[in-house]
Amino acid sequence: MPFSEKIRKLKQEILQDYRPRFDAVDEIAEQNTLKVLDAMRSCRVSDAHFNTTSGYAYDDIGRGKLEELYAKLFGAERALVRTQFVSGTHALATVLFGILRPGDELVSLTGKPYDTMQTVIGYDNPSPGSLKEFGIQYRELPMQDGMVDLHGIAGVISSKTKMVLIQRSRGYSMRNPLSVADIRRICQEVKRVKPDCICFVDNCYGEFVETEEPTQAGADIMAGSLIKNPGGGIAPTGGYIIGKDKLVELASYRLTAPGMGDELGASLSNNRLLFQGLFLAPHVVAQSIKGAIFAAAMFDRLGYKTLPLPEDVRGDIIQAIELGSAEKLIAFCGGIQKYSPVDSFAAPEPWDMPGYADKVIMAAGTFVQGASIEFSADGPLRAPYNVYLQGGLTFEHAVIGIMGAAQAIEDLGK
Ligand SMILES: *Cc1c(COP(=O)(O)O)cnc(C)c1O
């Protein structure tokens, strides 16, 4: 038996005690699966859409159908869903550079944005080619007690503010993610202050956690990664942008070239993977969330501070645990890696990552490189040594991996 008596006993107790929470997550997955099926029927998705195209790929019916499906599902006018996006950051940056012009101002309403967005914007962490170099102004409204400062919005938006950035997930911070209801209130306040201000949501890690998405709650445009929630663990790479017709069109000129936009882009062999991934996504997201609840309960009972708490309602798939030392952070990631399907023989080590300010340690034995909808853990090597745990294609795998992490810390003997 690889796990101690204590850890096995905790597992049994948690599976019992949190049963109603796990059931509630499964209920959301069922509602979202119905939503996906309804959209697929209404868009008449069929076998012919899984074929591949090459070259310029004008009139790629699979690509076109996939984008129609995403737009329909998320209650929006238009979508760009492409494997040509190399990551979530690329899709998010494409929105910013596609829409903002010199002299415009961008305001982040959720404080300091996600690490990789800081190099894109260029004020907190300068980088060649950033928005700053193109003369785009930038301001931040700090969060208050983990919430968006609704009363501060009127004071931070000026006549130059073309767009606000709203980050749904916690990223590498210990704040709460926003709920879709929070996003609705924020967008209402922004529009009250400046009706033509564009509400842009970084939707990474939020898809299918609730039964509504930001574009159904007042957001004008949103973007995310296909190797997170909406790819369902099947998409091999890519990102999406969804929103108002004109805004997505502007972003498309940045993805390809002015005048070309979304009319080109070979889907290569990936169309089926993207349709099938979307179909699986509600279920896979539920597996991850149940894993996150299990992790919170396990480490809560072992005496650690967790965010969210095990009983909290979830707004994203991330579970943060404050481990308190570099040694425990490294051990935790080693435990996760050991029970991964890929590279389970390797020991993760802290490393300098492009776009990140501190060294980062990552446990990721994933089929798709870096896919954080697959069970994975990471954390920057900085006090208080929080580990961020996310993903899990199956709940069983998450349970085993979390027991492995708890065991690795127990083995340190501290
Ligand atoms: C993952 C993530 C991104 C984008 O990261 P990529 O690794 O480039 O996909 C952006 N914002 C948030 C909040 C994220 O979680």
Coordinates of C-alpha atoms and ligand atoms in Angstrom, one line a residue:
M1 CA 0.0 0.0 0.0
P2 CA 1.7 3.2 -1.1
F3 CA -0.4 5.5 1.2
S4 CA -0.3 5.6 5.0
E5 CA -3.2 4.5 7.2
K6 CA -3.9 8.1 8.1
I7 CA -4.2 9.3 4.5
R8 CA -6.4 6.3 3.5
K9 CA -8.7 7.0 6.4
L10 CA -8.9 10.7 5.5
K11 CA -9.8 9.8 2.0
Q12 CA -12.7 7.6 3.1
E13 CA -14.1 10.3 5.4
I14 CA -13.9 13.0 2.8
L15 CA -15.6 10.9 0.1
Q16 CA -18.5 10.3 2.6
D17 CA -18.7 13.8 4.1
Y18 CA -18.6 15.8 0.8
R19 CA -20.9 13.6 -1.1
P20 CA -23.6 16.4 -1.5
R21 CA -20.9 18.8 -2.8
F22 CA -19.7 16.2 -5.4
D23 CA -23.3 15.6 -6.4
A24 CA -24.0 19.3 -6.9
V25 CA -21.0 19.5 -9.3
D26 CA -22.3 16.5 -11.3
E27 CA -25.6 18.3 -11.6
I28 CA -24.0 21.3 -13.2
A29 CA -22.1 19.0 -15.6
E30 CA -25.4 17.5 -16.7
Q31 CA -27.0 20.9 -17.3
N32 CA -23.9 22.0 -19.3
T33 CA -23.9 18.7 -21.3
L34 CA -27.5 19.4 -22.3
K35 CA -26.5 22.9 -23.3
V36 CA -23.8 21.6 -25.5
L37 CA -26.0 18.9 -27.1
D38 CA -28.7 21.5 -27.8
A39 CA -26.2 23.8 -29.5
M40 CA -24.8 20.9 -31.5
R41 CA -28.3 20.0 -32.7
S42 CA -29.2 23.5 -33.5
C43 CA -26.0 24.0 -35.5
R44 CA -26.5 20.6 -37.2
V45 CA -23.0 19.3 -36.4
S46 CA -22.3 16.2 -38.5
D47 CA -19.5 13.9 -39.7
A48 CA -18.6 16.1 -42.7
H49 CA -17.4 18.8 -40.3
F50 CA -14.6 16.6 -39.0
N51 CA -12.7 16.6 -42.2
T52 CA -9.4 18.4 -42.6
T53 CA -8.3 21.2 -44.9
S54 CA -4.9 22.5 -46.0
G55 CA -3.3 25.6 -47.5
Y56 CA -5.3 28.8 -47.2
A57 CA -8.3 26.8 -46.3
Y58 CA -11.0 29.2 -47.6
D59 CA -14.5 27.8 -46.9
D60 CA -13.3 25.3 -44.3
I61 CA -16.8 24.0 -43.3
G62 CA -15.5 22.3 -40.2
R63 CA -13.7 25.4 -38.9
G64 CA -16.8 27.5 -39.7
K65 CA -19.1 25.1 -38.0
L66 CA -17.0 24.9 -34.9
E67 CA -17.0 28.7 -34.6
E68 CA -20.7 28.8 -35.2
L69 CA -21.1 26.2 -32.4
Y70 CA -18.9 28.1 -29.9
A71 CA -20.8 31.4 -30.6
K72 CA -24.2 29.7 -30.2
L73 CA -23.2 27.8 -27.0
F74 CA -21.8 30.9 -25.3
G75 CA -24.7 33.2 -26.4
A76 CA -22.5 35.4 -28.6
E77 CA -22.5 36.8 -32.1
R78 CA -19.2 35.4 -33.3
A79 CA -16.2 33.2 -32.4
L80 CA -12.7 32.5 -33.5
V81 CA -11.7 29.0 -32.4
R82 CA -8.2 28.2 -33.8
T83 CA -5.3 25.9 -33.3
Q84 CA -3.2 28.8 -34.6
F85 CA -3.5 30.3 -31.2
V86 CA -0.4 29.0 -29.4
S87 CA -1.9 29.5 -25.9
G88 CA -4.4 31.4 -23.9
T89 CA -2.1 34.4 -23.6
H90 CA -1.9 34.5 -27.4
A91 CA -5.7 34.6 -27.7
L92 CA -6.0 37.3 -25.0
A93 CA -3.2 39.4 -26.5
T94 CA -4.9 39.1 -29.9
V95 CA -8.0 40.8 -28.4
L96 CA -5.9 43.6 -26.9
F97 CA -3.8 44.3 -29.9
G98 CA -6.7 43.8 -32.3
I99 CA -9.0 46.4 -30.6
L100 CA -6.8 48.9 -28.8
R101 CA -5.1 51.8 -30.7
P102 CA -2.4 54.3 -29.7
G103 CA -3.8 56.7 -27.0
D104 CA -6.5 54.4 -25.8
E105 CA -6.5 53.3 -22.2
L106 CA -6.9 49.8 -20.8
V107 CA -8.0 49.4 -17.2
S108 CA -7.7 46.2 -15.3
L109 CA -10.6 45.9 -12.8
T110 CA -9.2 42.8 -11.1
G111 CA -5.9 44.3 -9.9
K112 CA -2.6 42.9 -11.2
P113 CA -3.3 40.5 -14.0
Y114 CA -2.0 37.0 -14.5
D115 CA 1.8 36.8 -14.9
T116 CA 1.9 36.2 -18.6
M117 CA -0.5 39.2 -19.2
Q118 CA 1.9 41.5 -17.5
T119 CA 4.5 41.1 -20.2
V120 CA 1.8 41.6 -22.9
I121 CA 0.7 44.9 -21.2
G122 CA 4.3 45.9 -20.4
Y123 CA 3.8 48.2 -17.4
D124 CA 4.5 45.8 -14.4
N125 CA 6.9 43.7 -16.4
P126 CA 8.3 45.4 -19.5
S127 CA 8.8 43.4 -22.7
P128 CA 9.6 44.3 -26.3
G129 CA 6.4 44.5 -28.4
S130 CA 4.1 45.2 -25.4
L131 CA 1.0 47.4 -25.4
K132 CA 3.1 50.0 -23.7
E133 CA 5.5 50.3 -26.6
F134 CA 2.4 51.0 -28.9
G135 CA 1.4 53.9 -26.7
I136 CA -1.6 52.3 -25.0
Q137 CA -2.2 53.7 -21.5
Y138 CA -2.9 51.3 -18.6
R139 CA -4.3 51.5 -15.1
E140 CA -5.3 49.0 -12.5
L141 CA -8.1 49.1 -9.9
P142 CA -6.7 47.0 -7.0
M143 CA -9.1 44.4 -5.6
Q144 CA -10.5 44.9 -2.1
D145 CA -10.7 41.9 0.3
G146 CA -10.6 39.6 -2.8
M147 CA -13.5 41.4 -4.5
V148 CA -13.7 43.9 -7.3
D149 CA -14.1 47.4 -5.9
L150 CA -17.5 48.2 -7.5
H151 CA -17.6 51.7 -6.0
G152 CA -14.1 52.4 -7.4
I153 CA -15.0 51.7 -11.0
A154 CA -16.5 55.2 -11.7
G155 CA -13.3 56.8 -10.4
V156 CA -10.9 54.8 -12.6
I157 CA -12.7 55.0 -15.9
S158 CA -11.9 58.1 -18.0
S159 CA -13.0 59.3 -21.4
K160 CA -9.9 57.6 -22.8
T161 CA -10.8 54.2 -21.4
K162 CA -11.6 52.0 -24.4
M163 CA -11.6 48.7 -22.6
V164 CA -11.7 47.1 -19.1
L165 CA -10.0 43.8 -18.4
I166 CA -11.8 41.5 -16.0
Q167 CA -9.9 38.3 -15.0
R168 CA -12.4 35.6 -13.9
S169 CA -10.0 33.1 -12.4
R170 CA -7.6 33.6 -9.5
G171 CA -4.4 33.0 -11.5
Y172 CA -1.3 32.9 -9.2
S173 CA -3.0 34.8 -6.4
M174 CA -4.9 33.9 -3.3
R175 CA -8.1 35.9 -4.2
N176 CA -11.4 34.4 -5.0
P177 CA -12.4 33.9 -8.6
L178 CA -15.3 36.0 -9.9
S179 CA -18.7 34.3 -10.3
V180 CA -20.7 35.0 -13.4
A181 CA -23.1 37.0 -11.2
D182 CA -20.1 39.1 -10.1
I183 CA -19.1 39.7 -13.7
R184 CA -22.7 40.7 -14.5
R185 CA -22.6 43.4 -11.8
I186 CA -19.2 44.6 -12.9
C187 CA -20.3 45.0 -16.5
Q188 CA -23.5 46.8 -15.5
E189 CA -21.4 49.3 -13.5
V190 CA -18.9 49.8 -16.3
K191 CA -21.7 50.4 -18.9
R192 CA -23.5 52.8 -16.4
V193 CA -20.3 54.9 -16.2
K194 CA -19.3 54.7 -19.9
P195 CA -21.8 52.8 -22.2
D196 CA -19.3 52.3 -25.0
C197 CA -16.5 50.9 -22.8
I198 CA -15.6 47.4 -23.9
C199 CA -15.9 44.7 -21.2
F200 CA -13.3 42.0 -21.9
V201 CA -13.1 38.9 -19.8
D202 CA -10.1 36.7 -19.4
N203 CA -12.2 33.5 -19.1
C204 CA -9.3 31.0 -18.5
Y205 CA -10.2 28.2 -16.2
G206 CA -13.8 29.4 -15.8
E207 CA -15.6 27.6 -18.7
F208 CA -18.4 25.2 -17.6
V209 CA -17.8 25.8 -13.9
E210 CA -21.3 27.4 -13.9
T211 CA -24.2 27.1 -16.3
E212 CA -23.7 30.5 -17.8
E213 CA -20.7 32.2 -19.3
P214 CA -19.5 35.9 -19.2
T215 CA -20.8 36.6 -22.7
Q216 CA -24.3 35.7 -21.4
A217 CA -23.9 38.1 -18.5
G218 CA -22.9 41.4 -20.2
A219 CA -19.3 40.8 -21.3
D220 CA -18.6 42.1 -24.8
I221 CA -15.8 39.7 -25.6
M222 CA -13.9 37.0 -23.8
A223 CA -10.9 34.7 -24.6
G224 CA -9.4 31.5 -23.3
S225 CA -7.3 28.4 -23.9
L226 CA -8.3 25.1 -25.5
I227 CA -5.8 23.2 -23.4
K228 CA -7.8 24.3 -20.4
N229 CA -11.5 23.7 -19.8
P230 CA -13.2 23.9 -23.2
G231 CA -10.9 21.5 -25.0
G232 CA -12.0 18.8 -22.7
G233 CA -8.5 17.3 -22.5
I234 CA -8.8 16.3 -26.2
A235 CA -7.9 19.5 -28.0
P236 CA -4.2 19.3 -28.9
T237 CA -3.6 23.1 -28.8
G238 CA -5.4 26.3 -29.5
G239 CA -7.4 29.2 -28.1
Y240 CA -10.7 31.0 -28.6
I241 CA -12.1 34.5 -28.8
I242 CA -15.9 34.9 -28.5
G243 CA -18.1 38.0 -28.4
K244 CA -19.6 40.9 -30.4
D245 CA -19.3 40.6 -34.2
K246 CA -17.3 43.7 -34.8
L247 CA -14.9 43.1 -31.9
V248 CA -14.1 39.5 -32.9
E249 CA -13.6 40.7 -36.4
L250 CA -11.0 43.3 -35.3
A251 CA -9.2 40.5 -33.3
S252 CA -9.2 38.3 -36.4
Y253 CA -7.2 40.9 -38.3
R254 CA -4.6 40.7 -35.7
L255 CA -4.6 36.9 -35.7
T256 CA -4.0 36.7 -39.5
A257 CA -3.6 40.0 -41.3
P258 CA -5.7 43.1 -42.0
G259 CA -8.1 42.3 -44.9
M260 CA -7.8 38.6 -44.3
G261 CA -9.3 38.0 -40.8
D262 CA -11.0 34.7 -40.1
E263 CA -11.4 33.5 -43.7
L264 CA -8.1 31.7 -43.7
G265 CA -6.5 29.1 -41.5
A266 CA -6.2 25.4 -42.2
S267 CA -7.7 23.2 -39.5
L268 CA -5.3 20.4 -40.4
S269 CA -6.4 17.2 -38.7
N270 CA -7.8 18.8 -35.6
N271 CA -11.5 19.4 -36.3
R272 CA -12.9 16.2 -34.7
L273 CA -10.7 16.7 -31.6
L274 CA -12.1 20.2 -31.1
F275 CA -15.7 19.1 -31.4
Q276 CA -15.3 16.1 -29.3
G277 CA -13.3 18.0 -26.7
L278 CA -16.1 20.5 -26.4
F279 CA -18.6 17.7 -26.0
L280 CA -16.5 16.2 -23.1
A281 CA -15.7 19.5 -21.5
P282 CA -18.6 19.8 -19.0
H283 CA -17.9 16.3 -17.7
V284 CA -14.1 16.8 -17.5
V285 CA -14.5 20.2 -15.8
A286 CA -16.7 18.4 -13.2
Q287 CA -14.0 15.8 -12.6
S288 CA -11.5 18.6 -12.0
I289 CA -13.7 20.4 -9.6
K290 CA -14.4 17.3 -7.6
G291 CA -10.7 16.7 -7.4
A292 CA -10.2 20.3 -6.2
I293 CA -12.8 19.8 -3.5
F294 CA -11.1 16.6 -2.5
A295 CA -7.7 18.3 -2.3
A296 CA -9.1 21.2 -0.2
A297 CA -10.7 18.8 2.2
M298 CA -7.6 16.6 2.5
F299 CA -5.2 19.5 3.1
D300 CA -7.7 21.4 5.3
R301 CA -7.9 18.3 7.6
L302 CA -4.1 18.1 7.5
G303 CA -4.0 21.6 8.9
Y304 CA -3.2 23.8 5.9
K305 CA -4.8 27.0 4.7
T306 CA -6.7 26.3 1.5
L307 CA -8.5 28.6 -1.0
P308 CA -11.3 27.9 -1.7
L309 CA -12.3 26.1 1.5
P310 CA -13.6 22.6 0.8
E311 CA -17.2 23.7 1.2
D312 CA -17.0 26.9 -0.8
V313 CA -18.9 27.3 -4.1
R314 CA -16.4 27.2 -7.0
G315 CA -15.8 29.9 -9.6
D316 CA -12.9 28.2 -11.4
I317 CA -11.1 24.8 -11.4
I318 CA -8.1 26.0 -9.4
Q319 CA -7.3 24.9 -5.8
A320 CA -4.7 26.9 -3.9
I321 CA -3.0 25.4 -0.9
E322 CA -0.6 27.4 1.3
L323 CA 2.2 25.0 2.0
G324 CA 4.5 27.4 3.9
S325 CA 7.9 26.2 2.6
A326 CA 9.8 25.6 -0.6
E327 CA 10.6 22.0 0.6
K328 CA 6.9 21.1 1.0
L329 CA 6.1 22.8 -2.4
I330 CA 8.7 20.7 -4.1
A331 CA 7.6 17.5 -2.3
F332 CA 3.9 18.1 -3.2
C333 CA 4.7 18.5 -6.9
G334 CA 6.9 15.4 -6.7
G335 CA 4.0 13.4 -5.3
I336 CA 1.6 14.6 -8.1
Q337 CA 4.2 13.8 -10.7
K338 CA 4.8 10.3 -9.4
Y339 CA 1.1 9.4 -10.0
S340 CA 0.9 11.0 -13.5
P341 CA 0.3 8.9 -16.6
V342 CA 3.3 10.4 -18.4
D343 CA 6.8 11.1 -17.2
S344 CA 6.0 9.6 -13.8
F345 CA 9.6 8.6 -13.3
A346 CA 10.8 12.3 -13.4
A347 CA 11.2 14.6 -10.4
P348 CA 10.0 18.2 -11.1
E349 CA 12.4 21.0 -10.3
P350 CA 12.0 24.8 -10.0
W351 CA 12.7 26.6 -13.3
D352 CA 12.7 30.0 -15.0
M353 CA 9.7 30.2 -17.2
P354 CA 9.2 32.7 -20.1
G355 CA 6.6 35.3 -18.9
Y356 CA 6.9 34.5 -15.2
A357 CA 8.8 36.7 -12.8
D358 CA 9.8 34.0 -10.2
K359 CA 11.1 30.5 -10.6
V360 CA 8.2 28.1 -11.1
I361 CA 7.8 24.4 -10.2
M362 CA 5.4 22.4 -12.2
A363 CA 4.1 18.8 -11.9
A364 CA 2.7 17.9 -15.2
G365 CA 2.6 14.4 -16.5
T366 CA 0.1 15.2 -19.2
F367 CA -0.7 13.8 -22.6
V368 CA -0.8 17.3 -24.1
Q369 CA 2.2 19.3 -23.1
G370 CA 1.3 21.8 -20.4
A371 CA -2.4 21.1 -20.5
S372 CA -3.7 22.3 -17.2
I373 CA -7.2 20.7 -17.7
E374 CA -5.2 17.5 -17.1
F375 CA -4.2 16.9 -13.5
S376 CA -1.3 19.2 -12.7
A377 CA 0.2 21.4 -10.0
D378 CA 2.4 24.4 -10.1
G379 CA 3.5 27.3 -8.0
P380 CA 6.0 30.2 -8.1
L381 CA 8.9 29.8 -5.6
R382 CA 7.9 32.7 -3.4
A383 CA 6.5 33.0 0.1
P384 CA 4.1 31.8 1.3
Y385 CA 4.7 28.9 -1.1
N386 CA 1.2 28.4 -2.5
V387 CA 0.7 25.4 -4.7
Y388 CA -2.0 25.8 -7.4
L389 CA -3.6 22.5 -8.3
Q390 CA -5.9 22.1 -11.3
G391 CA -7.4 19.8 -13.7
G392 CA -8.0 16.1 -13.8
L393 CA -9.5 14.1 -16.7
T394 CA -10.9 11.6 -14.1
F395 CA -11.8 12.1 -10.5
E396 CA -10.1 8.8 -9.6
H397 CA -6.8 10.1 -10.9
A398 CA -7.1 13.3 -8.9
V399 CA -7.9 11.4 -5.7
I400 CA -4.8 9.2 -6.2
G401 CA -2.5 12.1 -7.1
I402 CA -3.6 14.2 -4.0
M403 CA -3.0 11.2 -1.8
G404 CA 0.4 11.0 -3.4
A405 CA 1.1 14.6 -2.7
A406 CA 0.0 14.3 0.9
Q407 CA 2.2 11.2 1.3
A408 CA 5.3 13.0 -0.1
I409 CA 4.8 15.7 2.5
E410 CA 4.3 13.2 5.3
D411 CA 7.5 11.5 4.2
L412 CA 9.4 14.7 4.8
G413 CA 8.7 14.0 8.5
K414 CA 7.9 17.7 9.3
Ligands
LIG1 C1 -3.8 30.1 -18.0 C2 -4.2 31.5 -17.9 C3 -3.9 32.5 -18.9 C4 -3.2 32.1 -20.2 O1 -2.1 31.2 -20.0 P1 -1.5 30.3 -21.2 O2 -0.6 29.5 -20.4 O3 -0.9 31.2 -22.1 O4 -2.7 29.6 -21.8 C5 -4.3 33.8 -18.7 N1 -5.0 34.1 -17.7 C6 -5.3 33.3 -16.7 C7 -6.1 33.8 -15.5 C8 -5.0 32.0 -16.8 O5 -5.3 31.1 -15.8

